[in-house]
Amino acid sequence: MRSKTSSFNKEIIKQDFRNVGWVSIVYFLGLFFIVPMQLFMEFGRDEPRITDDRGLFGGIFAYELQSLLLIVMPVLMAVFLFRYLHVKGASDFAHSFPMKRGKLFHHHILSGMILLILPILLNYLVLVITAGVTDVTEYYTLANASYWLWLFTTMTLLIFAAGVFVGTLTGISAVQGVLTFILLFLPVGLYGLIAFHLTSYIKGYSGDMVLDRSVQYFSPLVDLLEYRSYGPEEVSVPVEVLSLFIYGGIAILFYVASVWLYKKRPLEAAGRALAVNALNPVFKLGVTFCFALFGGMYFSVAQNTYSWMITGYVIGGTFGFAAASMLLEKTWRVFNLKNLKGWLGYGVAAGVIIAAIPLLWQSYESYVPEQNEVEKVYISSGYWEYQQLADHDMKVPYITSEAAIQSAINLHEKLINVSNPLKKGEDYFFFVYQMEDGSEIYRQYRIDEKKVRDEKKSVYETQEYKSIQYPVLALDVSEINQLLMHPYSGQVGKDLYDPEKISAFMEVLKQDLEQLSYDEMVTPKGLDTGVTFTVNGTRENPYYVRLYPSYENTMEWLKEEGMYEQVMTQAEDVQRAEVYSWPQSLDDRYSRPRFVFERLRGDDIEPLEVTNNAQIETLFEGKANKEEGAYLVAFYFDKNDPEPYEVLSFDEGDAPNFIKEHFE
């Protein structure tokens, strides 16, 4: 009789279930106690916790712990399921079966998929059955649970496929586990290193914006982990639907590549760091390149000079090459002539790549749009201010007039001429151009204000820019529920609820803000009082403004309403003031008044102490935020608090006479 051999070998499946079934059990129990069991415990509470619209991804169901299981368990499955590849005896035994290597591989893959999907599916069934017998709409919906099933199944299979792919590349199980996570994080890590590299060389490049807006698209793990199960941000699912389809496709690609590598993999590769010798040069170059970029980033952050950055490239690249060589040769004895030649070769190759990256962005650095190409422009002191508008669904206050747009372009051109990406100043400049063709252009610079003072002044004094600097100018009074005016010096302050008084206050405040000069905007006089707004029932908004004594209309209104002493800091509120002579020998790192004050206090320099109320009153004429001056004044409001509330400064000509006489 003719023998028949089935293409399916249930004994291999059964053996896999015995060997790695524990991973599936742990996965099931972990998800069960985090999700269904947590739901049952909520049913038993006398006062159930407040739920939110995030469903199974909310704080009640500990999405962060779910993510941890989702990331770790598939990797463990891949490591232990293909452990036989990395042990020579087990590898020889497994491949001695009368079965083609591809068929053996597919059996193990099928085992892993069943053992990983089963825990997810069983927990999903528990959730569905629970929804069928009781009302769970406060906690989740069937659509939410179905998305949870889809998300966990897709991401589990992706991470498992990545682990299997790495397992076919290496001959050591520990290396497989580590390299799997490195592979999944590698794109985002490289992206971040290159973004920092470009930020250090290319004027106008905004690494903050680039990373914030697209980093999640370079790693499925980051995409998972950046989701928050709490907070006021708009509710959304952890991973977008389109991304799930993409991740499913990537999982298939990993599977196809794994099959091909498995068939080509030599049996004697067990115990080697890389099973495919042809990949050794690629691995060495990649590790050398990544560590070189990391070393350059570390030393540039610490020292802010190109010489130290280059030193970091050399040190980091050397360490990376040595680590890669030790891993591949499985010994620390890699310091020999052969590896010295290799270090030079790979170092030169990595250096060429590092040097070439900024060259590709030279046109980006020098580009400034023409005025007739720009529809409108937004300028602020940083990307995060711009992003905050989007986070609160606020309309962006663009500059639209031709004269103001040209002033912004003039400022942009000056920034290109005087800025140095590595020599970061105190002031940020962030540009968003909306072009006539519908495209957007982003640029960010960091430089000291005094280098672009004239160009900055022409922009700041336009009414359109003031609507950017002070979002409260565009705030509809009818949307304000409450005003909170509280000096930081410890006075009680004042809260306004009366719509009529709120309206009157906003009228005089807007008058003062619209009349501010450039100097009053960047270096205001006196001690401020913070004003926060409750708008449409929430305080989570960017409507915040500081009141200064120079706001004449507002101060007059506060006095008429009898609030001035409560709202603004008085001389009687100051416990003491300390006056220092501003040393002219300090470098640019100590240009801000508070930084200079901290340096002087650290040097135990004896200040002029002022407690007389009349003299303290004259000290309120000092300016905030100036980067140079003749004298510093630190105000203290609590004798038990060693930190001052504010540090102001005076120029020589503006200082009170008693200060000049003391320091003569």
Short mmCIF file of N, CA and C in Angstrom, two decimals, residues 286-391:
data_model
loop_
_atom_site.label_atom_id
_atom_site.label_comp_id
_atom_site.label_asym_id
_atom_site.label_seq_id
_atom_site.Cartn_x
_atom_site.Cartn_y
_atom_site.Cartn_z
N GLY A 286 26.70 49.91 11.23
CA GLY A 286 25.52 50.48 11.87
C GLY A 286 25.76 50.83 13.32
N VAL A 287 26.40 49.91 14.05
CA VAL A 287 26.68 50.18 15.46
C VAL A 287 27.66 51.33 15.62
N THR A 288 28.70 51.34 14.77
CA THR A 288 29.68 52.43 14.82
C THR A 288 29.02 53.77 14.54
N PHE A 289 28.17 53.81 13.54
CA PHE A 289 27.48 55.05 13.14
C PHE A 289 26.56 55.55 14.27
N CYS A 290 25.75 54.65 14.83
CA CYS A 290 24.80 55.05 15.88
C CYS A 290 25.52 55.55 17.13
N PHE A 291 26.55 54.84 17.54
CA PHE A 291 27.28 55.26 18.74
C PHE A 291 28.06 56.55 18.49
N ALA A 292 28.52 56.76 17.26
CA ALA A 292 29.20 58.01 16.94
C ALA A 292 28.23 59.18 17.05
N LEU A 293 27.02 59.03 16.51
CA LEU A 293 26.02 60.09 16.62
C LEU A 293 25.66 60.35 18.08
N PHE A 294 25.52 59.27 18.86
CA PHE A 294 25.19 59.44 20.27
C PHE A 294 26.31 60.15 21.01
N GLY A 295 27.55 59.76 20.74
CA GLY A 295 28.68 60.43 21.38
C GLY A 295 28.75 61.90 21.03
N GLY A 296 28.51 62.23 19.75
CA GLY A 296 28.50 63.63 19.35
C GLY A 296 27.40 64.41 20.04
N MET A 297 26.23 63.80 20.18
CA MET A 297 25.12 64.47 20.87
C MET A 297 25.46 64.72 22.33
N TYR A 298 26.02 63.71 22.99
CA TYR A 298 26.33 63.84 24.42
C TYR A 298 27.33 64.98 24.67
N PHE A 299 28.41 65.01 23.89
CA PHE A 299 29.44 66.02 24.14
C PHE A 299 29.01 67.40 23.67
N SER A 300 28.17 67.48 22.65
CA SER A 300 27.72 68.80 22.20
C SER A 300 26.76 69.41 23.22
N VAL A 301 25.91 68.58 23.84
CA VAL A 301 25.01 69.08 24.89
C VAL A 301 25.81 69.57 26.09
N ALA A 302 26.88 68.83 26.41
CA ALA A 302 27.68 69.18 27.59
C ALA A 302 28.56 70.40 27.36
N GLN A 303 29.10 70.55 26.11
CA GLN A 303 30.11 71.59 25.89
C GLN A 303 29.72 72.66 24.86
N ASN A 304 28.78 72.36 23.97
CA ASN A 304 28.31 73.33 22.98
C ASN A 304 29.42 73.87 22.07
N THR A 305 30.34 73.00 21.67
CA THR A 305 31.37 73.38 20.71
C THR A 305 31.52 72.26 19.69
N TYR A 306 31.87 72.65 18.46
CA TYR A 306 32.03 71.64 17.42
C TYR A 306 33.23 70.75 17.67
N SER A 307 34.26 71.29 18.31
CA SER A 307 35.44 70.48 18.59
C SER A 307 35.08 69.32 19.53
N TRP A 308 34.27 69.63 20.57
CA TRP A 308 33.85 68.57 21.48
C TRP A 308 32.85 67.61 20.81
N MET A 309 32.05 68.14 19.91
CA MET A 309 31.13 67.27 19.18
C MET A 309 31.90 66.26 18.34
N ILE A 310 32.93 66.72 17.64
CA ILE A 310 33.76 65.81 16.84
C ILE A 310 34.47 64.81 17.74
N THR A 311 34.93 65.29 18.91
CA THR A 311 35.54 64.36 19.88
C THR A 311 34.54 63.28 20.28
N GLY A 312 33.29 63.69 20.46
CA GLY A 312 32.24 62.74 20.79
C GLY A 312 32.02 61.72 19.69
N TYR A 313 32.09 62.18 18.43
CA TYR A 313 31.96 61.24 17.31
C TYR A 313 33.04 60.16 17.38
N VAL A 314 34.28 60.60 17.63
CA VAL A 314 35.41 59.66 17.66
C VAL A 314 35.27 58.69 18.82
N ILE A 315 34.98 59.22 20.03
CA ILE A 315 34.86 58.36 21.21
C ILE A 315 33.67 57.40 21.05
N GLY A 316 32.53 57.93 20.64
CA GLY A 316 31.35 57.10 20.47
C GLY A 316 31.53 56.04 19.40
N GLY A 317 32.10 56.44 18.26
CA GLY A 317 32.33 55.48 17.18
C GLY A 317 33.31 54.39 17.59
N THR A 318 34.35 54.76 18.34
CA THR A 318 35.33 53.78 18.81
C THR A 318 34.67 52.77 19.75
N PHE A 319 33.88 53.28 20.67
CA PHE A 319 33.19 52.39 21.59
C PHE A 319 32.23 51.47 20.84
N GLY A 320 31.49 52.02 19.88
CA GLY A 320 30.55 51.21 19.12
C GLY A 320 31.23 50.13 18.32
N PHE A 321 32.35 50.47 17.66
CA PHE A 321 33.07 49.46 16.88
C PHE A 321 33.63 48.36 17.78
N ALA A 322 34.19 48.76 18.93
CA ALA A 322 34.74 47.76 19.85
C ALA A 322 33.63 46.85 20.39
N ALA A 323 32.46 47.42 20.74
CA ALA A 323 31.36 46.62 21.25
C ALA A 323 30.86 45.64 20.19
N ALA A 324 30.74 46.11 18.95
CA ALA A 324 30.28 45.23 17.87
C ALA A 324 31.28 44.11 17.62
N SER A 325 32.56 44.44 17.66
CA SER A 325 33.60 43.43 17.44
C SER A 325 33.59 42.38 18.55
N MET A 326 33.46 42.83 19.80
CA MET A 326 33.41 41.88 20.92
C MET A 326 32.21 40.96 20.80
N LEU A 327 31.07 41.50 20.40
CA LEU A 327 29.86 40.69 20.29
C LEU A 327 30.01 39.64 19.17
N LEU A 328 30.56 40.06 18.05
CA LEU A 328 30.68 39.14 16.92
C LEU A 328 31.76 38.08 17.16
N GLU A 329 32.87 38.49 17.80
CA GLU A 329 33.97 37.56 18.03
C GLU A 329 33.86 36.84 19.37
N LYS A 330 32.89 37.26 20.20
CA LYS A 330 32.63 36.63 21.51
C LYS A 330 33.87 36.62 22.39
N THR A 331 34.58 37.72 22.38
CA THR A 331 35.76 37.89 23.23
C THR A 331 36.05 39.37 23.39
N TRP A 332 36.68 39.71 24.50
CA TRP A 332 37.07 41.10 24.69
C TRP A 332 38.43 41.40 24.07
N ARG A 333 39.09 40.37 23.58
CA ARG A 333 40.42 40.55 23.00
C ARG A 333 40.32 40.95 21.53
N VAL A 334 39.87 42.16 21.33
CA VAL A 334 39.68 42.64 19.95
C VAL A 334 40.66 43.78 19.62
N PHE A 335 41.55 44.07 20.55
CA PHE A 335 42.47 45.18 20.34
C PHE A 335 43.75 44.67 19.68
N ASN A 336 43.68 44.55 18.35
CA ASN A 336 44.81 44.06 17.58
C ASN A 336 44.90 44.83 16.27
N LEU A 337 45.93 44.54 15.49
CA LEU A 337 46.18 45.29 14.26
C LEU A 337 45.05 45.13 13.26
N LYS A 338 44.49 43.91 13.17
CA LYS A 338 43.40 43.67 12.22
C LYS A 338 42.19 44.56 12.53
N ASN A 339 41.82 44.60 13.80
CA ASN A 339 40.67 45.42 14.17
C ASN A 339 41.00 46.90 14.13
N LEU A 340 42.27 47.26 14.30
CA LEU A 340 42.66 48.67 14.16
C LEU A 340 42.40 49.15 12.74
N LYS A 341 42.77 48.31 11.76
CA LYS A 341 42.48 48.66 10.36
C LYS A 341 40.98 48.75 10.13
N GLY A 342 40.25 47.79 10.71
CA GLY A 342 38.79 47.83 10.58
C GLY A 342 38.19 49.07 11.21
N TRP A 343 38.72 49.45 12.38
CA TRP A 343 38.23 50.65 13.06
C TRP A 343 38.43 51.88 12.19
N LEU A 344 39.59 51.98 11.54
CA LEU A 344 39.85 53.12 10.66
C LEU A 344 38.88 53.12 9.48
N GLY A 345 38.68 51.94 8.89
CA GLY A 345 37.80 51.85 7.73
C GLY A 345 36.36 52.19 8.07
N TYR A 346 35.84 51.55 9.11
CA TYR A 346 34.46 51.81 9.50
C TYR A 346 34.29 53.23 10.06
N GLY A 347 35.32 53.74 10.73
CA GLY A 347 35.27 55.10 11.24
C GLY A 347 35.19 56.11 10.13
N VAL A 348 35.98 55.90 9.08
CA VAL A 348 35.94 56.81 7.93
C VAL A 348 34.57 56.74 7.26
N ALA A 349 34.04 55.52 7.10
CA ALA A 349 32.73 55.36 6.46
C ALA A 349 31.63 56.06 7.27
N ALA A 350 31.65 55.84 8.59
CA ALA A 350 30.66 56.50 9.44
C ALA A 350 30.83 58.01 9.41
N GLY A 351 32.08 58.47 9.40
CA GLY A 351 32.34 59.91 9.35
C GLY A 351 31.84 60.53 8.06
N VAL A 352 32.00 59.83 6.94
CA VAL A 352 31.51 60.35 5.66
C VAL A 352 29.99 60.49 5.69
N ILE A 353 29.31 59.50 6.26
CA ILE A 353 27.85 59.57 6.35
C ILE A 353 27.42 60.72 7.24
N ILE A 354 28.08 60.86 8.39
CA ILE A 354 27.74 61.93 9.33
C ILE A 354 27.95 63.30 8.69
N ALA A 355 29.05 63.44 7.94
CA ALA A 355 29.35 64.73 7.31
C ALA A 355 28.41 65.01 6.14
N ALA A 356 27.95 63.96 5.48
CA ALA A 356 27.11 64.15 4.29
C ALA A 356 25.69 64.57 4.65
N ILE A 357 25.21 64.13 5.81
CA ILE A 357 23.80 64.40 6.17
C ILE A 357 23.50 65.90 6.17
N PRO A 358 24.29 66.77 6.85
CA PRO A 358 23.96 68.20 6.82
C PRO A 358 24.09 68.82 5.43
N LEU A 359 24.98 68.27 4.59
CA LEU A 359 25.17 68.84 3.26
C LEU A 359 23.90 68.75 2.43
N LEU A 360 23.10 67.73 2.71
CA LEU A 360 21.86 67.55 1.95
C LEU A 360 20.82 68.60 2.32
N TRP A 361 21.06 69.35 3.40
CA TRP A 361 20.06 70.31 3.90
C TRP A 361 20.51 71.76 3.72
N GLN A 362 21.53 72.00 2.91
CA GLN A 362 22.03 73.36 2.78
C GLN A 362 20.99 74.31 2.18
N SER A 363 20.23 73.85 1.20
CA SER A 363 19.20 74.70 0.61
C SER A 363 18.10 75.01 1.63
N TYR A 364 17.84 74.07 2.52
CA TYR A 364 16.85 74.28 3.59
C TYR A 364 17.31 75.43 4.48
N GLU A 365 18.58 75.44 4.81
CA GLU A 365 19.11 76.44 5.75
C GLU A 365 19.02 77.85 5.18
N SER A 366 19.28 78.02 3.90
CA SER A 366 19.38 79.36 3.33
C SER A 366 18.06 79.89 2.76
N TYR A 367 17.03 79.04 2.71
CA TYR A 367 15.80 79.45 2.04
C TYR A 367 14.99 80.43 2.88
N VAL A 368 14.63 81.55 2.25
CA VAL A 368 13.70 82.52 2.82
C VAL A 368 12.67 82.84 1.75
N PRO A 369 11.38 82.69 2.04
CA PRO A 369 10.37 82.94 1.00
C PRO A 369 10.27 84.41 0.63
N GLU A 370 9.84 84.67 -0.57
CA GLU A 370 9.57 86.03 -1.00
C GLU A 370 8.22 86.49 -0.44
N GLN A 371 8.10 87.80 -0.26
CA GLN A 371 6.89 88.33 0.33
C GLN A 371 5.64 88.00 -0.48
N ASN A 372 5.75 88.01 -1.81
CA ASN A 372 4.58 87.74 -2.66
C ASN A 372 4.22 86.24 -2.70
N GLU A 373 5.07 85.39 -2.12
CA GLU A 373 4.78 83.96 -2.06
C GLU A 373 4.05 83.58 -0.77
N VAL A 374 4.06 84.50 0.21
CA VAL A 374 3.53 84.20 1.54
C VAL A 374 2.11 84.74 1.68
N GLU A 375 1.21 83.87 2.11
CA GLU A 375 -0.15 84.31 2.38
C GLU A 375 -0.25 84.89 3.79
N LYS A 376 0.38 84.24 4.76
CA LYS A 376 0.36 84.70 6.14
C LYS A 376 1.48 84.01 6.89
N VAL A 377 1.85 84.57 8.05
CA VAL A 377 2.96 84.02 8.82
C VAL A 377 2.64 84.11 10.31
N TYR A 378 3.10 83.08 11.03
CA TYR A 378 2.96 83.04 12.48
C TYR A 378 4.35 83.06 13.09
N ILE A 379 4.54 83.88 14.13
CA ILE A 379 5.82 83.96 14.84
C ILE A 379 5.56 83.84 16.33
N SER A 380 6.34 83.02 16.99
CA SER A 380 6.24 82.91 18.44
C SER A 380 7.62 82.60 19.00
N SER A 381 7.66 82.39 20.31
CA SER A 381 8.95 82.12 20.97
C SER A 381 9.21 80.63 21.12
N GLY A 382 8.56 79.81 20.30
CA GLY A 382 8.86 78.38 20.36
C GLY A 382 7.76 77.55 19.73
N TYR A 383 8.13 76.34 19.30
CA TYR A 383 7.16 75.44 18.67
C TYR A 383 6.04 75.08 19.62
N TRP A 384 6.34 74.91 20.91
CA TRP A 384 5.33 74.42 21.84
C TRP A 384 4.20 75.42 22.02
N GLU A 385 4.47 76.70 21.88
CA GLU A 385 3.40 77.69 21.94
C GLU A 385 2.44 77.51 20.76
N TYR A 386 3.01 77.23 19.60
CA TYR A 386 2.20 76.99 18.40
C TYR A 386 1.37 75.72 18.57
N GLN A 387 1.99 74.68 19.08
CA GLN A 387 1.29 73.41 19.25
C GLN A 387 0.20 73.51 20.30
N GLN A 388 0.40 74.37 21.29
CA GLN A 388 -0.60 74.53 22.33
C GLN A 388 -1.91 75.04 21.75
N LEU A 389 -1.83 75.88 20.73
CA LEU A 389 -3.04 76.37 20.08
C LEU A 389 -3.82 75.22 19.46
N ALA A 390 -3.08 74.31 18.79
CA ALA A 390 -3.74 73.16 18.18
C ALA A 390 -4.33 72.24 19.24
N ASP A 391 -3.61 72.06 20.35
CA ASP A 391 -4.10 71.18 21.42
C ASP A 391 -5.41 71.68 22.00
#
